[in-house]
PDB file of C-alpha atoms in Angstrom:
ATOM      1  CA  MET A 257      11.453   8.960  27.370  1.00  0.00           C
ATOM      2  CA  SER A 258       8.343   6.959  29.024  1.00  0.00           C
ATOM      3  CA  GLU A 259       6.321   4.071  27.402  1.00  0.00           C
ATOM      4  CA  GLN A 260       2.462   4.146  27.482  1.00  0.00           C
ATOM      5  CA  GLU A 261       1.132   0.306  26.417  1.00  0.00           C
ATOM      6  CA  VAL A 262      -1.892   0.514  23.333  1.00  0.00           C
ATOM      7  CA  PRO A 263      -3.190  -2.489  22.033  1.00  0.00           C
ATOM      8  CA  SER A 264      -2.187  -2.944  17.705  1.00  0.00           C
ATOM      9  CA  PHE A 265      -5.296  -4.955  17.827  1.00  0.00           C
ATOM     10  CA  GLN A 266      -6.524  -1.620  17.092  1.00  0.00           C
ATOM     11  CA  PHE A 267      -5.244  -0.092  13.759  1.00  0.00           C
ATOM     12  CA  ALA A 268      -7.965  -3.464  12.155  1.00  0.00           C
ATOM     13  CA  VAL A 269     -10.293  -1.299  14.523  1.00  0.00           C
ATOM     14  CA  ASP A 270      -9.426   1.825  13.424  1.00  0.00           C
ATOM     15  CA  PHE A 271      -9.334   1.512   9.758  1.00  0.00           C
ATOM     16  CA  PHE A 272     -11.832  -2.172   8.742  1.00  0.00           C
ATOM     17  CA  PRO A 273     -14.722  -1.235  11.614  1.00  0.00           C
ATOM     18  CA  GLN A 274     -17.151  -3.283   9.440  1.00  0.00           C
ATOM     19  CA  ALA A 275     -14.872  -5.820   9.804  1.00  0.00           C
ATOM     20  CA  VAL A 276     -13.575  -7.006  12.999  1.00  0.00           C
ATOM     21  CA  MET A 277     -17.842  -6.183  13.669  1.00  0.00           C
ATOM     22  CA  ALA A 278     -18.557  -9.380  11.576  1.00  0.00           C
ATOM     23  CA  MET A 279     -16.254 -11.433  13.029  1.00  0.00           C
ATOM     24  CA  PRO A 280     -17.750 -13.842  15.576  1.00  0.00           C
ATOM     25  CA  ALA A 281     -17.044 -12.311  18.973  1.00  0.00           C
ATOM     26  CA  ASP A 282     -15.240 -15.199  19.994  1.00  0.00           C
ATOM     27  CA  VAL A 283     -12.434 -14.637  17.350  1.00  0.00           C
ATOM     28  CA  SER A 284     -12.439 -11.174  17.841  1.00  0.00           C
ATOM     29  CA  SER A 285     -11.675 -11.324  21.197  1.00  0.00           C
ATOM     30  CA  PHE A 286      -9.102 -14.027  20.632  1.00  0.00           C
ATOM     31  CA  LEU A 287      -7.263 -11.588  18.360  1.00  0.00           C
ATOM     32  CA  GLN A 288      -7.381  -8.901  20.689  1.00  0.00           C
ATOM     33  CA  SER A 289      -5.749 -10.932  22.859  1.00  0.00           C
ATOM     34  CA  HIS A 290      -3.271 -12.892  21.288  1.00  0.00           C
ATOM     35  CA  THR A 291      -2.013  -9.777  19.442  1.00  0.00           C
ATOM     36  CA  ARG A 292       1.129  -8.263  20.188  1.00  0.00           C
ATOM     37  CA  ILE A 293       0.923  -5.083  22.837  1.00  0.00           C
ATOM     38  CA  ALA A 294       2.344  -1.523  20.827  1.00  0.00           C
ATOM     39  CA  LYS A 295       4.151   0.752  23.033  1.00  0.00           C
ATOM     40  CA  ARG A 296       3.573   3.887  22.516  1.00  0.00           C
ATOM     41  CA  VAL A 297       7.119   6.724  22.849  1.00  0.00           C
ATOM     42  CA  TRP A 298       6.800  10.049  24.610  1.00  0.00           C
ATOM     43  CA  VAL A 299      10.195  12.106  23.026  1.00  0.00           C
ATOM     44  CA  ASP A 300      11.561  15.025  24.818  1.00  0.00           C
ATOM     45  CA  THR A 301      11.371  18.105  22.929  1.00  0.00           C
ATOM     46  CA  HIS A 302      14.215  19.409  25.449  1.00  0.00           C
ATOM     47  CA  GLY A 303      11.513  22.750  26.116  1.00  0.00           C
ATOM     48  CA  LEU A 304      10.867  23.251  22.718  1.00  0.00           C
ATOM     49  CA  THR A 305       7.207  22.446  23.374  1.00  0.00           C
ATOM     50  CA  GLU A 306       5.139  22.353  27.195  1.00  0.00           C
ATOM     51  CA  ASP A 307       4.756  18.762  27.291  1.00  0.00           C
ATOM     52  CA  PRO A 308       7.081  15.432  25.058  1.00  0.00           C
ATOM     53  CA  ILE A 309       5.377  14.895  22.242  1.00  0.00           C
ATOM     54  CA  PRO A 310       4.007  11.235  22.087  1.00  0.00           C
ATOM     55  CA  LEU A 311       4.403   9.211  18.862  1.00  0.00           C
ATOM     56  CA  ARG A 312       2.129   5.889  18.162  1.00  0.00           C
ATOM     57  CA  HIS A 313       4.267   3.297  16.516  1.00  0.00           C
ATOM     58  CA  PRO A 314       7.135   4.713  15.309  1.00  0.00           C
ATOM     59  CA  TRP A 315       9.346   1.498  14.752  1.00  0.00           C
ATOM     60  CA  LEU A 316       6.973   2.509  11.466  1.00  0.00           C
ATOM     61  CA  ILE A 317       8.891   5.285  10.785  1.00  0.00           C
ATOM     62  CA  PRO A 318      11.299   3.014   8.116  1.00  0.00           C
ATOM     63  CA  HIS A 319       9.345   1.433   6.384  1.00  0.00           C
ATOM     64  CA  ILE A 320       7.154   4.491   5.172  1.00  0.00           C
ATOM     65  CA  LEU A 321      10.269   6.325   4.597  1.00  0.00           C
ATOM     66  CA  PHE A 322      11.391   3.066   2.422  1.00  0.00           C
ATOM     67  CA  GLY A 323       7.683   3.339   0.897  1.00  0.00           C
ATOM     68  CA  LEU A 324       8.268   7.284   0.389  1.00  0.00           C
ATOM     69  CA  LEU A 325      11.249   5.926  -1.588  1.00  0.00           C
ATOM     70  CA  CYS A 326       9.443   2.908  -3.383  1.00  0.00           C
ATOM     71  CA  GLY A 327       6.687   4.900  -4.563  1.00  0.00           C
ATOM     72  CA  ILE A 328       9.031   7.773  -6.055  1.00  0.00           C
ATOM     73  CA  CYS A 329      10.668   4.882  -7.714  1.00  0.00           C
ATOM     74  CA  LEU A 330       7.418   4.097  -9.813  1.00  0.00           C
ATOM     75  CA  TRP A 331       6.524   7.673 -10.278  1.00  0.00           C
ATOM     76  CA  VAL A 332       9.894   8.512 -11.860  1.00  0.00           C
ATOM     77  CA  SER A 333      10.291   4.775 -13.657  1.00  0.00           C
ATOM     78  CA  PRO A 334      11.446   4.941 -17.694  1.00  0.00           C
ATOM     79  CA  ARG A 335       8.604   5.110 -20.032  1.00  0.00           C
ATOM     80  CA  LEU A 336       6.994   2.004 -22.143  1.00  0.00           C
ATOM     81  CA  SER A 337       5.999   4.402 -24.723  1.00  0.00           C
ATOM     82  CA  ARG A 338       9.694   6.518 -24.967  1.00  0.00           C
ATOM     83  CA  SER A 339      11.273   5.024 -28.120  1.00  0.00           C
ATOM     84  CA  PRO A 340      15.324   5.479 -28.263  1.00  0.00           C
ATOM     85  CA  ASP A 341      14.897   8.430 -29.708  1.00  0.00           C
ATOM     86  CA  GLY A 342      12.374  10.119 -27.245  1.00  0.00           C
ATOM     87  CA  LYS A 343       9.542   9.667 -29.298  1.00  0.00           C
ATOM     88  CA  THR A 344       6.566   8.616 -28.295  1.00  0.00           C
ATOM     89  CA  GLY A 345       5.677   5.281 -29.062  1.00  0.00           C
ATOM     90  CA  GLY A 346       1.806   3.834 -28.934  1.00  0.00           C
ATOM     91  CA  LYS A 347      -1.312   5.074 -27.355  1.00  0.00           C
ATOM     92  CA  THR A 348      -1.746   1.847 -25.271  1.00  0.00           C
ATOM     93  CA  SER A 349       2.551   2.326 -23.642  1.00  0.00           C
ATOM     94  CA  GLU A 350       1.201   5.559 -22.887  1.00  0.00           C
ATOM     95  CA  SER A 351      -1.902   4.478 -20.741  1.00  0.00           C
ATOM     96  CA  VAL A 352       0.284   2.343 -19.186  1.00  0.00           C
ATOM     97  CA  ASP A 353       3.147   4.831 -18.305  1.00  0.00           C
ATOM     98  CA  ARG A 354       0.531   7.194 -16.952  1.00  0.00           C
ATOM     99  CA  PHE A 355      -0.942   4.209 -14.109  1.00  0.00           C
ATOM    100  CA  MET A 356       1.761   3.252 -12.890  1.00  0.00           C
ATOM    101  CA  ASN A 357       3.104   7.471 -12.229  1.00  0.00           C
ATOM    102  CA  PHE A 358       0.587   7.573 -10.636  1.00  0.00           C
ATOM    103  CA  ALA A 359       0.356   4.540  -8.683  1.00  0.00           C
ATOM    104  CA  GLY A 360       3.521   5.289  -7.322  1.00  0.00           C
ATOM    105  CA  LEU A 361       2.820   9.004  -6.814  1.00  0.00           C
ATOM    106  CA  PHE A 362      -0.183   8.101  -4.689  1.00  0.00           C
ATOM    107  CA  TYR A 363       1.726   5.406  -2.841  1.00  0.00           C
ATOM    108  CA  CYS A 364       3.980   8.401  -1.852  1.00  0.00           C
ATOM    109  CA  GLY A 365       0.718  10.119  -0.607  1.00  0.00           C
ATOM    110  CA  MET A 366      -0.042   7.067   1.337  1.00  0.00           C
ATOM    111  CA  ASN A 367       2.883   6.595   2.826  1.00  0.00           C
ATOM    112  CA  SER A 368       3.103  10.831   3.811  1.00  0.00           C
ATOM    113  CA  THR A 369      -1.033  10.281   5.320  1.00  0.00           C
ATOM    114  CA  ALA A 370       0.303   7.313   7.191  1.00  0.00           C
ATOM    115  CA  LEU A 371       3.626   9.304   8.593  1.00  0.00           C
ATOM    116  CA  PHE A 372       0.380  11.425  10.622  1.00  0.00           C
ATOM    117  CA  ALA A 373      -2.109   8.462  11.007  1.00  0.00           C
ATOM    118  CA  HIS A 374      -0.400   6.088  12.518  1.00  0.00           C
ATOM    119  CA  ILE A 375       2.627   8.127  14.729  1.00  0.00           C
ATOM    120  CA  ILE A 376       2.502  11.141  14.674  1.00  0.00           C
ATOM    121  CA  VAL A 377      -1.195  12.600  15.497  1.00  0.00           C
ATOM    122  CA  GLN A 378      -2.914  10.988  18.428  1.00  0.00           C
ATOM    123  CA  ARG A 379      -5.769   8.671  17.691  1.00  0.00           C
ATOM    124  CA  GLN A 380      -9.705  10.518  18.787  1.00  0.00           C
ATOM    125  CA  THR A 381     -11.944   8.034  17.111  1.00  0.00           C
ATOM    126  CA  GLU A 382     -14.852  10.159  18.018  1.00  0.00           C
ATOM    127  CA  GLY A 383     -16.783  12.457  15.384  1.00  0.00           C
ATOM    128  CA  TRP A 384     -13.807  14.990  13.064  1.00  0.00           C
ATOM    129  CA  SER A 385     -10.109  15.130  14.163  1.00  0.00           C
ATOM    130  CA  LEU A 386      -6.762  15.567  12.124  1.00  0.00           C
ATOM    131  CA  TRP A 387      -6.295  11.609  13.016  1.00  0.00           C
ATOM    132  CA  ARG A 388      -9.612  11.128  11.716  1.00  0.00           C
ATOM    133  CA  VAL A 389      -8.881  13.192   8.167  1.00  0.00           C
ATOM    134  CA  MET A 390      -5.119  11.152   8.259  1.00  0.00           C
ATOM    135  CA  ALA A 391      -6.485   8.206   8.806  1.00  0.00           C
ATOM    136  CA  GLU A 392      -9.856   8.522   5.353  1.00  0.00           C
ATOM    137  CA  LEU A 393      -6.223   9.956   3.415  1.00  0.00           C
ATOM    138  CA  ASP A 394      -4.121   7.243   3.876  1.00  0.00           C
ATOM    139  CA  VAL A 395      -7.227   4.231   3.077  1.00  0.00           C
ATOM    140  CA  ALA A 396      -8.098   6.928  -0.232  1.00  0.00           C
ATOM    141  CA  PHE A 397      -4.352   6.842  -1.419  1.00  0.00           C
ATOM    142  CA  THR A 398      -3.739   3.192  -0.755  1.00  0.00           C
ATOM    143  CA  GLY A 399      -7.272   2.568  -2.871  1.00  0.00           C
ATOM    144  CA  ALA A 400      -6.026   5.465  -5.653  1.00  0.00           C
ATOM    145  CA  SER A 401      -2.565   3.632  -5.875  1.00  0.00           C
ATOM    146  CA  SER A 402      -3.859  -0.242  -6.207  1.00  0.00           C
ATOM    147  CA  ALA A 403      -6.931   1.033  -9.243  1.00  0.00           C
ATOM    148  CA  CYS A 404      -4.204   2.735 -11.128  1.00  0.00           C
ATOM    149  CA  LEU A 405      -2.319  -0.488 -10.892  1.00  0.00           C
ATOM    150  CA  ILE A 406      -5.548  -2.428 -12.478  1.00  0.00           C
ATOM    151  CA  LEU A 407      -5.855  -0.083 -14.739  1.00  0.00           C
ATOM    152  CA  ALA A 408      -1.839   0.061 -15.876  1.00  0.00           C
ATOM    153  CA  MET A 409      -1.901  -4.274 -16.256  1.00  0.00           C
ATOM    154  CA  LEU A 410      -5.389  -3.961 -17.296  1.00  0.00           C
ATOM    155  CA  CYS A 411      -3.130  -1.609 -20.781  1.00  0.00           C
ATOM    156  CA  HIS A 412      -0.749  -4.044 -20.799  1.00  0.00           C
ATOM    157  CA  ILE A 413      -2.820  -7.049 -21.217  1.00  0.00           C
ATOM    158  CA  SER A 414      -4.886  -5.132 -24.215  1.00  0.00           C
ATOM    159  CA  GLU A 415      -1.379  -4.342 -25.778  1.00  0.00           C
ATOM    160  CA  ALA A 416      -0.595  -7.830 -25.391  1.00  0.00           C
ATOM    161  CA  LYS A 417      -3.951  -8.863 -26.500  1.00  0.00           C
ATOM    162  CA  GLN A 418      -4.326  -6.371 -29.591  1.00  0.00           C
ATOM    163  CA  TRP A 419      -7.401  -5.012 -27.971  1.00  0.00           C
ATOM    164  CA  GLN A 420      -6.526  -1.575 -27.855  1.00  0.00           C
ATOM    165  CA  TRP A 421      -8.472  -0.517 -25.387  1.00  0.00           C
ATOM    166  CA  LYS A 422      -7.623   2.404 -23.231  1.00  0.00           C
ATOM    167  CA  PRO A 423      -9.276   3.485 -19.915  1.00  0.00           C
ATOM    168  CA  GLN A 424     -10.647   6.989 -20.282  1.00  0.00           C
ATOM    169  CA  VAL A 425     -10.293   7.852 -16.697  1.00  0.00           C
ATOM    170  CA  PRO A 426      -8.057  10.720 -16.019  1.00  0.00           C
ATOM    171  CA  PRO A 427      -6.137   9.242 -12.918  1.00  0.00           C
ATOM    172  CA  LEU A 428      -5.277  12.486 -11.612  1.00  0.00           C
ATOM    173  CA  LEU A 429      -9.193  12.156 -11.099  1.00  0.00           C
ATOM    174  CA  ILE A 430      -8.817   8.555  -8.624  1.00  0.00           C
ATOM    175  CA  ALA A 431      -7.498  10.160  -5.832  1.00  0.00           C
ATOM    176  CA  PRO A 432      -9.964  12.788  -4.979  1.00  0.00           C
ATOM    177  CA  LEU A 433     -12.640  10.364  -5.982  1.00  0.00           C
ATOM    178  CA  LEU A 434     -11.702   8.217  -4.053  1.00  0.00           C
ATOM    179  CA  ILE A 435     -10.677  10.545  -0.898  1.00  0.00           C
ATOM    180  CA  ALA A 436     -14.199  11.825  -1.117  1.00  0.00           C
ATOM    181  CA  VAL A 437     -15.998   8.472  -0.660  1.00  0.00           C
ATOM    182  CA  SER A 438     -13.932   7.998   2.533  1.00  0.00           C
ATOM    183  CA  LEU A 439     -14.760  11.146   4.195  1.00  0.00           C
ATOM    184  CA  ALA A 440     -18.265  10.681   2.384  1.00  0.00           C
ATOM    185  CA  GLY A 441     -18.071   7.057   3.719  1.00  0.00           C
ATOM    186  CA  PHE A 442     -17.254   8.541   7.481  1.00  0.00           C
ATOM    187  CA  GLU A 443     -19.398  11.806   7.646  1.00  0.00           C
ATOM    188  CA  TRP A 444     -22.799   9.405   6.954  1.00  0.00           C
ATOM    189  CA  THR A 445     -21.409   6.114   8.379  1.00  0.00           C
ATOM    190  CA  LEU A 446     -21.604   4.032   5.139  1.00  0.00           C
ATOM    191  CA  PRO A 447     -20.589   0.219   6.050  1.00  0.00           C
ATOM    192  CA  TRP A 448     -17.495  -1.264   4.492  1.00  0.00           C
ATOM    193  CA  VAL A 449     -16.369   1.711   2.758  1.00  0.00           C
ATOM    194  CA  ASN A 450     -12.672   1.356   3.814  1.00  0.00           C
ATOM    195  CA  GLU A 451     -12.881  -1.800   3.681  1.00  0.00           C
ATOM    196  CA  VAL A 452     -13.586  -1.884  -0.843  1.00  0.00           C
ATOM    197  CA  VAL A 453     -11.075   1.140  -0.629  1.00  0.00           C
ATOM    198  CA  TYR A 454      -8.299  -0.464   0.818  1.00  0.00           C
ATOM    199  CA  ILE A 455      -9.160  -4.441   0.733  1.00  0.00           C
ATOM    200  CA  VAL A 456     -10.284  -4.690  -2.409  1.00  0.00           C
ATOM    201  CA  LEU A 457      -8.689  -2.792  -4.476  1.00  0.00           C
ATOM    202  CA  SER A 458      -5.898  -3.650  -2.858  1.00  0.00           C
ATOM    203  CA  VAL A 459      -6.302  -7.420  -3.424  1.00  0.00           C
ATOM    204  CA  THR A 460      -7.759  -6.577  -6.259  1.00  0.00           C
ATOM    205  CA  ALA A 461      -4.105  -4.805  -7.756  1.00  0.00           C
ATOM    206  CA  GLY A 462      -2.007  -7.730  -6.652  1.00  0.00           C
ATOM    207  CA  ILE A 463      -4.563 -10.508  -8.917  1.00  0.00           C
ATOM    208  CA  ALA A 464      -4.352  -8.353 -11.753  1.00  0.00           C
ATOM    209  CA  VAL A 465      -0.353  -7.753 -11.806  1.00  0.00           C
ATOM    210  CA  ILE A 466      -0.535 -11.475 -11.797  1.00  0.00           C
ATOM    211  CA  ALA A 467      -2.947 -11.826 -13.719  1.00  0.00           C
ATOM    212  CA  GLN A 468      -0.731  -9.625 -16.365  1.00  0.00           C
ATOM    213  CA  HIS A 469       2.249 -11.835 -16.209  1.00  0.00           C
ATOM    214  CA  THR A 470       0.674 -14.780 -16.758  1.00  0.00           C
ATOM    215  CA  LEU A 471      -1.073 -13.688 -20.073  1.00  0.00           C
ATOM    216  CA  THR A 472       1.839 -11.316 -21.386  1.00  0.00           C
ATOM    217  CA  PHE A 473       4.714 -13.159 -20.317  1.00  0.00           C
ATOM    218  CA  GLY A 474       7.378 -14.852 -23.137  1.00  0.00           C
ATOM    219  CA  PRO A 475       9.456 -17.480 -23.307  1.00  0.00           C
ATOM    220  CA  SER A 476      12.931 -15.589 -22.723  1.00  0.00           C
ATOM    221  CA  TYR A 477      11.329 -13.841 -20.052  1.00  0.00           C
ATOM    222  CA  GLU A 478      13.654 -14.802 -17.105  1.00  0.00           C
ATOM    223  CA  LYS A 479      14.102 -11.480 -15.324  1.00  0.00           C
ATOM    224  CA  GLU A 480      10.921 -11.045 -15.295  1.00  0.00           C
ATOM    225  CA  ARG A 481       9.548 -13.911 -13.967  1.00  0.00           C
ATOM    226  CA  LEU A 482      12.059 -13.869 -11.441  1.00  0.00           C
ATOM    227  CA  TRP A 483      10.341 -10.851 -10.254  1.00  0.00           C
ATOM    228  CA  MET A 484       7.151 -12.014 -10.372  1.00  0.00           C
ATOM    229  CA  ARG A 485       8.200 -14.813  -7.945  1.00  0.00           C
ATOM    230  CA  ARG A 486      10.203 -12.488  -5.937  1.00  0.00           C
ATOM    231  CA  ALA A 487       6.396 -10.596  -5.783  1.00  0.00           C
ATOM    232  CA  ARG A 488       4.438 -13.521  -5.048  1.00  0.00           C
ATOM    233  CA  LEU A 489       6.520 -14.604  -1.910  1.00  0.00           C
ATOM    234  CA  VAL A 490       5.706 -10.927  -0.655  1.00  0.00           C
ATOM    235  CA  GLY A 491       2.358 -11.619  -1.120  1.00  0.00           C
ATOM    236  CA  LEU A 492       2.658 -14.910   1.176  1.00  0.00           C
ATOM    237  CA  LEU A 493       4.217 -12.674   3.619  1.00  0.00           C
ATOM    238  CA  ILE A 494       1.428 -10.029   3.868  1.00  0.00           C
ATOM    239  CA  VAL A 495      -1.250 -12.448   3.827  1.00  0.00           C
ATOM    240  CA  PHE A 496       0.216 -14.062   6.564  1.00  0.00           C
ATOM    241  CA  ALA A 497       1.154 -11.180   8.718  1.00  0.00           C
ATOM    242  CA  PHE A 498      -0.891 -11.801  11.023  1.00  0.00           C
ATOM    243  CA  PRO A 499      -0.507 -15.267  11.782  1.00  0.00           C
ATOM    244  CA  VAL A 500       2.943 -14.917  12.027  1.00  0.00           C
ATOM    245  CA  GLU A 501       2.767 -12.075  14.746  1.00  0.00           C
ATOM    246  CA  LEU A 502       0.108 -14.555  17.017  1.00  0.00           C
ATOM    247  CA  PHE A 503       2.479 -16.898  16.349  1.00  0.00           C
ATOM    248  CA  ASP A 504       5.350 -14.570  17.507  1.00  0.00           C
ATOM    249  CA  SER A 505       2.907 -13.879  20.346  1.00  0.00           C
ATOM    250  CA  ALA A 506       2.346 -17.255  21.279  1.00  0.00           C
ATOM    251  CA  PHE A 507       5.361 -19.513  21.365  1.00  0.00           C
ATOM    252  CA  LEU A 508       8.628 -16.750  20.919  1.00  0.00           C
ATOM    253  CA  GLY A 509       8.002 -13.672  22.815  1.00  0.00           C
ATOM    254  CA  GLY A 510       7.996 -10.746  20.782  1.00  0.00           C
ATOM    255  CA  LEU A 511      11.231 -11.996  18.840  1.00  0.00           C
ATOM    256  CA  LEU A 512       9.413 -11.576  14.848  1.00  0.00           C
ATOM    257  CA  PRO A 513       7.656  -8.370  13.770  1.00  0.00           C
ATOM    258  CA  ASP A 514       3.905  -7.040  14.243  1.00  0.00           C
ATOM    259  CA  ALA A 515       1.512  -7.639  11.863  1.00  0.00           C
ATOM    260  CA  VAL A 516       1.273  -4.152  10.773  1.00  0.00           C
ATOM    261  CA  SER A 517       4.908  -3.663  10.085  1.00  0.00           C
ATOM    262  CA  LEU A 518       4.733  -7.154   8.115  1.00  0.00           C
ATOM    263  CA  THR A 519       2.613  -5.790   5.848  1.00  0.00           C
ATOM    264  CA  PHE A 520       3.589  -2.213   5.278  1.00  0.00           C
ATOM    265  CA  LEU A 521       6.958  -3.898   4.644  1.00  0.00           C
ATOM    266  CA  GLY A 522       5.375  -6.804   2.578  1.00  0.00           C
ATOM    267  CA  CYS A 523       3.448  -3.865   0.340  1.00  0.00           C
ATOM    268  CA  ASN A 524       6.846  -2.347  -0.018  1.00  0.00           C
ATOM    269  CA  LEU A 525       8.482  -4.572  -1.198  1.00  0.00           C
ATOM    270  CA  ALA A 526       5.626  -5.891  -3.326  1.00  0.00           C
ATOM    271  CA  LEU A 527       5.816  -2.855  -5.268  1.00  0.00           C
ATOM    272  CA  LEU A 528       9.262  -2.948  -5.299  1.00  0.00           C
ATOM    273  CA  CYS A 529       8.607  -6.220  -6.790  1.00  0.00           C
ATOM    274  CA  VAL A 530       6.491  -4.562 -10.010  1.00  0.00           C
ATOM    275  CA  TRP A 531       8.741  -1.328 -10.213  1.00  0.00           C
ATOM    276  CA  GLN A 532      11.536  -4.078 -11.438  1.00  0.00           C
ATOM    277  CA  VAL A 533       9.304  -5.364 -13.436  1.00  0.00           C
ATOM    278  CA  HIS A 534       7.850  -2.904 -15.301  1.00  0.00           C
ATOM    279  CA  ARG A 535      11.513  -1.711 -15.959  1.00  0.00           C
ATOM    280  CA  VAL A 536      12.317  -4.798 -17.159  1.00  0.00           C
ATOM    281  CA  LYS A 537       9.885  -4.209 -19.969  1.00  0.00           C
ATOM    282  CA  THR A 538      10.882  -0.949 -20.435  1.00  0.00           C
ATOM    283  CA  HIS A 539      14.607  -1.656 -21.555  1.00  0.00           C
ATOM    284  CA  ARG A 540      13.285  -5.002 -23.262  1.00  0.00           C
ATOM    285  CA  SER A 541      11.219  -2.839 -25.788  1.00  0.00           C
ATOM    286  CA  LYS A 542      13.627  -0.541 -25.886  1.00  0.00           C
ATOM    287  CA  GLY A 543      16.441  -3.022 -26.645  1.00  0.00           C
ATOM    288  CA  VAL A 544      18.313  -1.654 -23.626  1.00  0.00           C
ATOM    289  CA  LYS A 545      19.494  -4.615 -21.570  1.00  0.00           C
ATOM    290  CA  SER A 546      18.418  -4.250 -17.941  1.00  0.00           C
ATOM    291  CA  VAL A 547      20.297  -5.246 -14.886  1.00  0.00           C
TER     292      VAL A 547
END
C-alpha cells in the first residue's frame, strides 16, 4: 500500500462551502494550514481490478459501522405506545415511537452514504458525479434524522404538558423532501442549503433533546439524568472537535483523532445516549425495571 496526502480541511469545504466562504480569509487560511494532513490509502486488490483502489479516510470505517449499529438500535427500539399486553397506547406516544424509529433509520442512511462520500468514491467537485450525489444524500439523511428527533422531542413535551399536539408530517416523507432540497441546492447553487439541512437541524435536535429532558423529567428519573449528563459531555466533544484537532496538531503532533473522527464518534455516542433515554422511558411506562 502507498499513500497520498489530502488536506482534511477539505471536508468543511466540500460539505459546507458557504460557511467556509463566510470566514475571514485569515481564519480560513489558518485553519487550512493548521489542520491535520489525512492519508489516502491505496488497497491492492490482488488482480481483481486493474489498479489499486484508493480509500479516502479509511479510519472512519469503524465509526461508520458503529453509527450503523446505533441507528439500528434506535430504529428497532421498544415502543412507548405498546403496553405490556401488546395493545397500543395513546396517539402522542405512537408519534414519538414513529419519529424515533425513523430517526434511527435515517441515521443508518446517513452512515451508509457516508461510507461512499468519505471513503470509497473519489472526490469530483466539478458538476454532477457519484461522489456529489453521495455527499448530498449524506447531508439529507443527517438532516432527516435530526428532524425526526426534533419532532419526537416535541411530541414528548406535548404529551407531558397534556397539549395533545401531534405533527401531521409523515416521517417517511422527511428524507425524500430533504434529499430533493439538497440536490436542488447543488443544481441551482442555492446558498446555505447544506449548512441549514446539516448543521442547523443537527444543533436544533440537540437543543430539543435537552429541552425535552429539562421540561419533562421527574424527581425519580435518575437513569435518564445519568444518560443526559453523558449526552451533554458528548455534545462538548462535538463542539470542540475542531479546536481539539488544532491543539493536537500544534502541541501533540497528531496523537489524538482528527476533527472528522471526533465528530463522527460524538454523533454516534449522542444517538446512543438518546436511545438509552428512550429505552428507560419505555421501561418506566411499562413498569419494567431497566438495566
